Amino acid sequence: EEEAALWTGSGDDQPPELDAVAPVQGGRERGLILHKLMEEVLTGETQEEEAALSERAGHLIRALGQSPVANPATGLSAQELAACVARALALPDIAALRPGLLAEFPVYSAQAADGVETATAGIADALTLTAEGRPAVVVDWKSDVTPAPGTLDHYRAQVRAYLDMTGAERGLIVLMTSGTVIPVLPTKPTESVRASRERLSRLNPSAYMAANVPMTEIGSASAGMAVADRLRRNSRMTRMTRNPARTRVN
């Protein structure tokens, strides 16, 4: 069994060259399905055994108007998607967090400077909470097949922004295709920012969790994804795959 690669350098260092992986056709649809599978496993909607994951992946592929293929280099392979999810869940860093890992979790924060308050909101792919209800570890799933160094820099900046706004102690970028985990640490906060986080990053899952719209109740994966995206737009929040949304108030 292969061991997952773990980069332990500082936040500004470049990670080592990623191990070569079997040819896989990347794309938006693959990323959507992988994120949806991870969400459903964490919420208990889908079992994490590869057979169940493969079956569910096949349904999602067909719901997006495509047909599953055997060779992942030529299209969306249910078996490859299932293996990718299973591999990510088995990573030691993720396995250690699994008992408290929450999926698609909204986070909020605000800072005041020069008479202007900036409110920031976003949706973390997954995170854990402290006993007091504050974010502890933020996890960002990435489906890239061979991300460029500049892309990884961008991902680190995005995760660090979430750490800074919530006060979480660390973040993990999980490159699901290669099984690589990249740790991210927050920048050192000022006292005023720390006080703001203490006030606004105490989260109540039952009060703040976005409405759950199971795809099985909607009838298709594309409809489920569209509804979820619309809910996020209406609440002025973004996924961790995009920059956090900020609102300035004078």
PDB file of C-alpha atoms in Angstrom, residues 42-190:
ATOM      1  CA  LEU A  42     -18.927  12.880   5.831  1.00  0.00           C
ATOM      2  CA  THR A  43     -22.672  13.461   6.245  1.00  0.00           C
ATOM      3  CA  GLY A  44     -23.423   9.744   6.146  1.00  0.00           C
ATOM      4  CA  GLU A  45     -25.462   9.866   2.930  1.00  0.00           C
ATOM      5  CA  THR A  46     -23.039   7.517   1.152  1.00  0.00           C
ATOM      6  CA  GLN A  47     -21.013   4.646   2.603  1.00  0.00           C
ATOM      7  CA  GLU A  48     -17.248   4.928   2.185  1.00  0.00           C
ATOM      8  CA  GLU A  49     -16.704   1.417   0.850  1.00  0.00           C
ATOM      9  CA  GLU A  50     -15.386   1.584  -2.705  1.00  0.00           C
ATOM     10  CA  ALA A  51     -18.294  -0.436  -4.095  1.00  0.00           C
ATOM     11  CA  ALA A  52     -20.817   2.060  -2.703  1.00  0.00           C
ATOM     12  CA  LEU A  53     -18.696   5.006  -3.796  1.00  0.00           C
ATOM     13  CA  SER A  54     -18.348   3.601  -7.301  1.00  0.00           C
ATOM     14  CA  GLU A  55     -22.092   3.049  -7.603  1.00  0.00           C
ATOM     15  CA  ARG A  56     -22.849   6.570  -6.374  1.00  0.00           C
ATOM     16  CA  ALA A  57     -20.191   8.054  -8.667  1.00  0.00           C
ATOM     17  CA  GLY A  58     -21.829   6.298 -11.614  1.00  0.00           C
ATOM     18  CA  HIS A  59     -25.181   7.851 -10.727  1.00  0.00           C
ATOM     19  CA  LEU A  60     -23.609  11.314 -10.464  1.00  0.00           C
ATOM     20  CA  ILE A  61     -21.787  10.925 -13.786  1.00  0.00           C
ATOM     21  CA  ARG A  62     -25.000   9.969 -15.572  1.00  0.00           C
ATOM     22  CA  ALA A  63     -26.938  12.752 -13.827  1.00  0.00           C
ATOM     23  CA  LEU A  64     -24.463  15.215 -15.342  1.00  0.00           C
ATOM     24  CA  GLY A  65     -25.373  13.911 -18.783  1.00  0.00           C
ATOM     25  CA  GLN A  66     -22.288  11.766 -19.304  1.00  0.00           C
ATOM     26  CA  SER A  67     -21.565   8.059 -19.404  1.00  0.00           C
ATOM     27  CA  PRO A  68     -19.035   6.360 -17.106  1.00  0.00           C
ATOM     28  CA  VAL A  69     -15.941   4.987 -18.825  1.00  0.00           C
ATOM     29  CA  ALA A  70     -13.464   2.330 -17.787  1.00  0.00           C
ATOM     30  CA  ASN A  71     -10.353   4.334 -18.670  1.00  0.00           C
ATOM     31  CA  PRO A  72     -10.034   7.530 -16.551  1.00  0.00           C
ATOM     32  CA  ALA A  73      -7.730   9.022 -19.195  1.00  0.00           C
ATOM     33  CA  THR A  74     -10.668   9.244 -21.598  1.00  0.00           C
ATOM     34  CA  GLY A  75     -13.458  10.472 -19.335  1.00  0.00           C
ATOM     35  CA  LEU A  76     -15.175  10.091 -15.977  1.00  0.00           C
ATOM     36  CA  SER A  77     -14.503   6.682 -14.439  1.00  0.00           C
ATOM     37  CA  ALA A  78     -16.685   5.700 -11.483  1.00  0.00           C
ATOM     38  CA  GLN A  79     -14.002   3.301 -10.276  1.00  0.00           C
ATOM     39  CA  GLU A  80     -11.261   5.956 -10.414  1.00  0.00           C
ATOM     40  CA  LEU A  81     -13.437   8.503  -8.603  1.00  0.00           C
ATOM     41  CA  ALA A  82     -14.289   5.980  -5.889  1.00  0.00           C
ATOM     42  CA  ALA A  83     -10.639   5.022  -5.445  1.00  0.00           C
ATOM     43  CA  CYS A  84      -9.665   8.697  -5.249  1.00  0.00           C
ATOM     44  CA  VAL A  85     -12.179   9.366  -2.466  1.00  0.00           C
ATOM     45  CA  ALA A  86     -11.198   6.219  -0.572  1.00  0.00           C
ATOM     46  CA  ARG A  87      -7.519   7.171  -0.837  1.00  0.00           C
ATOM     47  CA  ALA A  88      -8.172  10.677   0.506  1.00  0.00           C
ATOM     48  CA  LEU A  89     -10.220   9.360   3.435  1.00  0.00           C
ATOM     49  CA  ALA A  90      -7.458   6.890   4.323  1.00  0.00           C
ATOM     50  CA  LEU A  91      -4.732   9.545   4.524  1.00  0.00           C
ATOM     51  CA  PRO A  92      -3.383   9.550   8.104  1.00  0.00           C
ATOM     52  CA  ASP A  93      -4.041  13.272   8.572  1.00  0.00           C
ATOM     53  CA  ILE A  94      -7.662  12.891   7.448  1.00  0.00           C
ATOM     54  CA  ALA A  95      -8.292   9.612   9.262  1.00  0.00           C
ATOM     55  CA  ALA A  96      -7.189  11.272  12.516  1.00  0.00           C
ATOM     56  CA  LEU A  97      -9.765  14.042  12.018  1.00  0.00           C
ATOM     57  CA  ARG A  98     -12.653  11.873  10.819  1.00  0.00           C
ATOM     58  CA  PRO A  99     -14.578  11.590  14.136  1.00  0.00           C
ATOM     59  CA  GLY A 100     -15.145  15.355  14.204  1.00  0.00           C
ATOM     60  CA  LEU A 101     -14.842  16.293  10.538  1.00  0.00           C
ATOM     61  CA  LEU A 102     -17.816  18.351   9.304  1.00  0.00           C
ATOM     62  CA  ALA A 103     -18.589  18.864   5.606  1.00  0.00           C
ATOM     63  CA  GLU A 104     -19.474  22.081   3.752  1.00  0.00           C
ATOM     64  CA  PHE A 105     -19.291  24.244   6.855  1.00  0.00           C
ATOM     65  CA  PRO A 106     -20.050  28.004   6.689  1.00  0.00           C
ATOM     66  CA  VAL A 107     -17.582  30.274   8.485  1.00  0.00           C
ATOM     67  CA  TYR A 108     -17.837  33.952   9.359  1.00  0.00           C
ATOM     68  CA  SER A 109     -15.563  36.694  10.662  1.00  0.00           C
ATOM     69  CA  ALA A 110     -15.229  40.500  10.806  1.00  0.00           C
ATOM     70  CA  GLN A 111     -12.451  43.020  11.329  1.00  0.00           C
ATOM     71  CA  ALA A 112     -12.577  46.726  12.107  1.00  0.00           C
ATOM     72  CA  ALA A 113      -9.873  49.123  10.898  1.00  0.00           C
ATOM     73  CA  ASP A 114      -9.951  52.918  10.442  1.00  0.00           C
ATOM     74  CA  GLY A 115     -13.660  53.056  11.164  1.00  0.00           C
ATOM     75  CA  VAL A 116     -14.503  50.407   8.554  1.00  0.00           C
ATOM     76  CA  GLU A 117     -15.748  46.936   9.465  1.00  0.00           C
ATOM     77  CA  THR A 118     -15.039  44.177   6.947  1.00  0.00           C
ATOM     78  CA  ALA A 119     -17.226  41.076   7.189  1.00  0.00           C
ATOM     79  CA  THR A 120     -16.005  37.879   5.567  1.00  0.00           C
ATOM     80  CA  ALA A 121     -18.028  34.736   4.860  1.00  0.00           C
ATOM     81  CA  GLY A 122     -17.265  31.485   3.124  1.00  0.00           C
ATOM     82  CA  ILE A 123     -17.901  27.756   3.061  1.00  0.00           C
ATOM     83  CA  ALA A 124     -15.105  25.407   4.069  1.00  0.00           C
ATOM     84  CA  ASP A 125     -14.972  22.039   2.316  1.00  0.00           C
ATOM     85  CA  ALA A 126     -14.549  20.451   5.744  1.00  0.00           C
ATOM     86  CA  LEU A 127     -13.387  21.426   9.224  1.00  0.00           C
ATOM     87  CA  THR A 128     -13.234  20.351  12.836  1.00  0.00           C
ATOM     88  CA  LEU A 129     -14.351  22.373  15.842  1.00  0.00           C
ATOM     89  CA  THR A 130     -12.889  22.818  19.303  1.00  0.00           C
ATOM     90  CA  ALA A 131     -14.894  21.927  22.404  1.00  0.00           C
ATOM     91  CA  GLU A 132     -15.894  25.607  22.560  1.00  0.00           C
ATOM     92  CA  GLY A 133     -17.295  25.510  19.001  1.00  0.00           C
ATOM     93  CA  ARG A 134     -14.465  27.376  17.267  1.00  0.00           C
ATOM     94  CA  PRO A 135     -12.823  26.149  14.038  1.00  0.00           C
ATOM     95  CA  ALA A 136      -9.718  24.058  14.722  1.00  0.00           C
ATOM     96  CA  VAL A 137      -8.577  22.504  11.420  1.00  0.00           C
ATOM     97  CA  VAL A 138      -9.754  23.586   7.959  1.00  0.00           C
ATOM     98  CA  VAL A 139      -9.549  21.020   5.148  1.00  0.00           C
ATOM     99  CA  ASP A 140      -9.604  21.923   1.461  1.00  0.00           C
ATOM    100  CA  TRP A 141     -10.166  19.116  -1.060  1.00  0.00           C
ATOM    101  CA  LYS A 142      -8.464  19.653  -4.426  1.00  0.00           C
ATOM    102  CA  SER A 143      -9.108  17.466  -7.465  1.00  0.00           C
ATOM    103  CA  ASP A 144      -6.255  18.781  -9.650  1.00  0.00           C
ATOM    104  CA  VAL A 145      -4.339  16.089 -11.494  1.00  0.00           C
ATOM    105  CA  THR A 146      -1.029  17.984 -11.841  1.00  0.00           C
ATOM    106  CA  PRO A 147      -1.339  21.441 -10.213  1.00  0.00           C
ATOM    107  CA  ALA A 148       1.331  23.969 -11.146  1.00  0.00           C
ATOM    108  CA  PRO A 149       3.457  25.604  -8.414  1.00  0.00           C
ATOM    109  CA  GLY A 150       1.596  28.891  -8.928  1.00  0.00           C
ATOM    110  CA  THR A 151      -1.713  27.114  -8.451  1.00  0.00           C
ATOM    111  CA  LEU A 152      -0.493  25.605  -5.183  1.00  0.00           C
ATOM    112  CA  ASP A 153       0.590  29.076  -4.022  1.00  0.00           C
ATOM    113  CA  HIS A 154      -2.935  30.313  -4.739  1.00  0.00           C
ATOM    114  CA  TYR A 155      -4.472  27.416  -2.821  1.00  0.00           C
ATOM    115  CA  ARG A 156      -2.246  28.100   0.196  1.00  0.00           C
ATOM    116  CA  ALA A 157      -3.262  31.780   0.154  1.00  0.00           C
ATOM    117  CA  GLN A 158      -6.940  30.823   0.061  1.00  0.00           C
ATOM    118  CA  VAL A 159      -6.664  28.422   2.980  1.00  0.00           C
ATOM    119  CA  ARG A 160      -4.567  30.886   4.968  1.00  0.00           C
ATOM    120  CA  ALA A 161      -7.290  33.500   4.453  1.00  0.00           C
ATOM    121  CA  TYR A 162      -9.794  31.105   6.022  1.00  0.00           C
ATOM    122  CA  LEU A 163      -7.450  30.398   8.924  1.00  0.00           C
ATOM    123  CA  ASP A 164      -6.879  34.102   9.511  1.00  0.00           C
ATOM    124  CA  MET A 165     -10.558  34.946   9.444  1.00  0.00           C
ATOM    125  CA  THR A 166     -11.667  32.124  11.752  1.00  0.00           C
ATOM    126  CA  GLY A 167      -8.698  31.732  14.078  1.00  0.00           C
ATOM    127  CA  ALA A 168      -8.308  28.061  13.149  1.00  0.00           C
ATOM    128  CA  GLU A 169      -4.932  26.692  14.189  1.00  0.00           C
ATOM    129  CA  ARG A 170      -4.025  24.977  10.913  1.00  0.00           C
ATOM    130  CA  GLY A 171      -5.235  24.007   7.476  1.00  0.00           C
ATOM    131  CA  LEU A 172      -4.729  21.035   5.167  1.00  0.00           C
ATOM    132  CA  ILE A 173      -4.782  21.149   1.385  1.00  0.00           C
ATOM    133  CA  VAL A 174      -5.540  17.622   0.205  1.00  0.00           C
ATOM    134  CA  LEU A 175      -4.548  16.876  -3.387  1.00  0.00           C
ATOM    135  CA  MET A 176      -6.889  13.941  -3.787  1.00  0.00           C
ATOM    136  CA  THR A 177      -5.532  12.600  -7.078  1.00  0.00           C
ATOM    137  CA  SER A 178      -1.950  12.208  -5.866  1.00  0.00           C
ATOM    138  CA  GLY A 179      -2.716  11.647  -2.177  1.00  0.00           C
ATOM    139  CA  THR A 180      -0.565  14.607  -1.156  1.00  0.00           C
ATOM    140  CA  VAL A 181      -1.286  16.667   1.980  1.00  0.00           C
ATOM    141  CA  ILE A 182       0.045  20.235   2.231  1.00  0.00           C
ATOM    142  CA  PRO A 183      -0.167  21.816   5.717  1.00  0.00           C
ATOM    143  CA  VAL A 184      -0.924  25.542   5.962  1.00  0.00           C
ATOM    144  CA  LEU A 185      -0.412  27.738   9.017  1.00  0.00           C
ATOM    145  CA  PRO A 186      -2.150  31.071   9.727  1.00  0.00           C
ATOM    146  CA  THR A 187      -0.395  34.402   9.788  1.00  0.00           C
ATOM    147  CA  LYS A 188       0.254  35.849  13.254  1.00  0.00           C
ATOM    148  CA  PRO A 189      -2.820  37.906  14.240  1.00  0.00           C
ATOM    149  CA  THR A 190      -2.890  41.296  15.944  1.00  0.00           C
TER     150      THR A 190
END
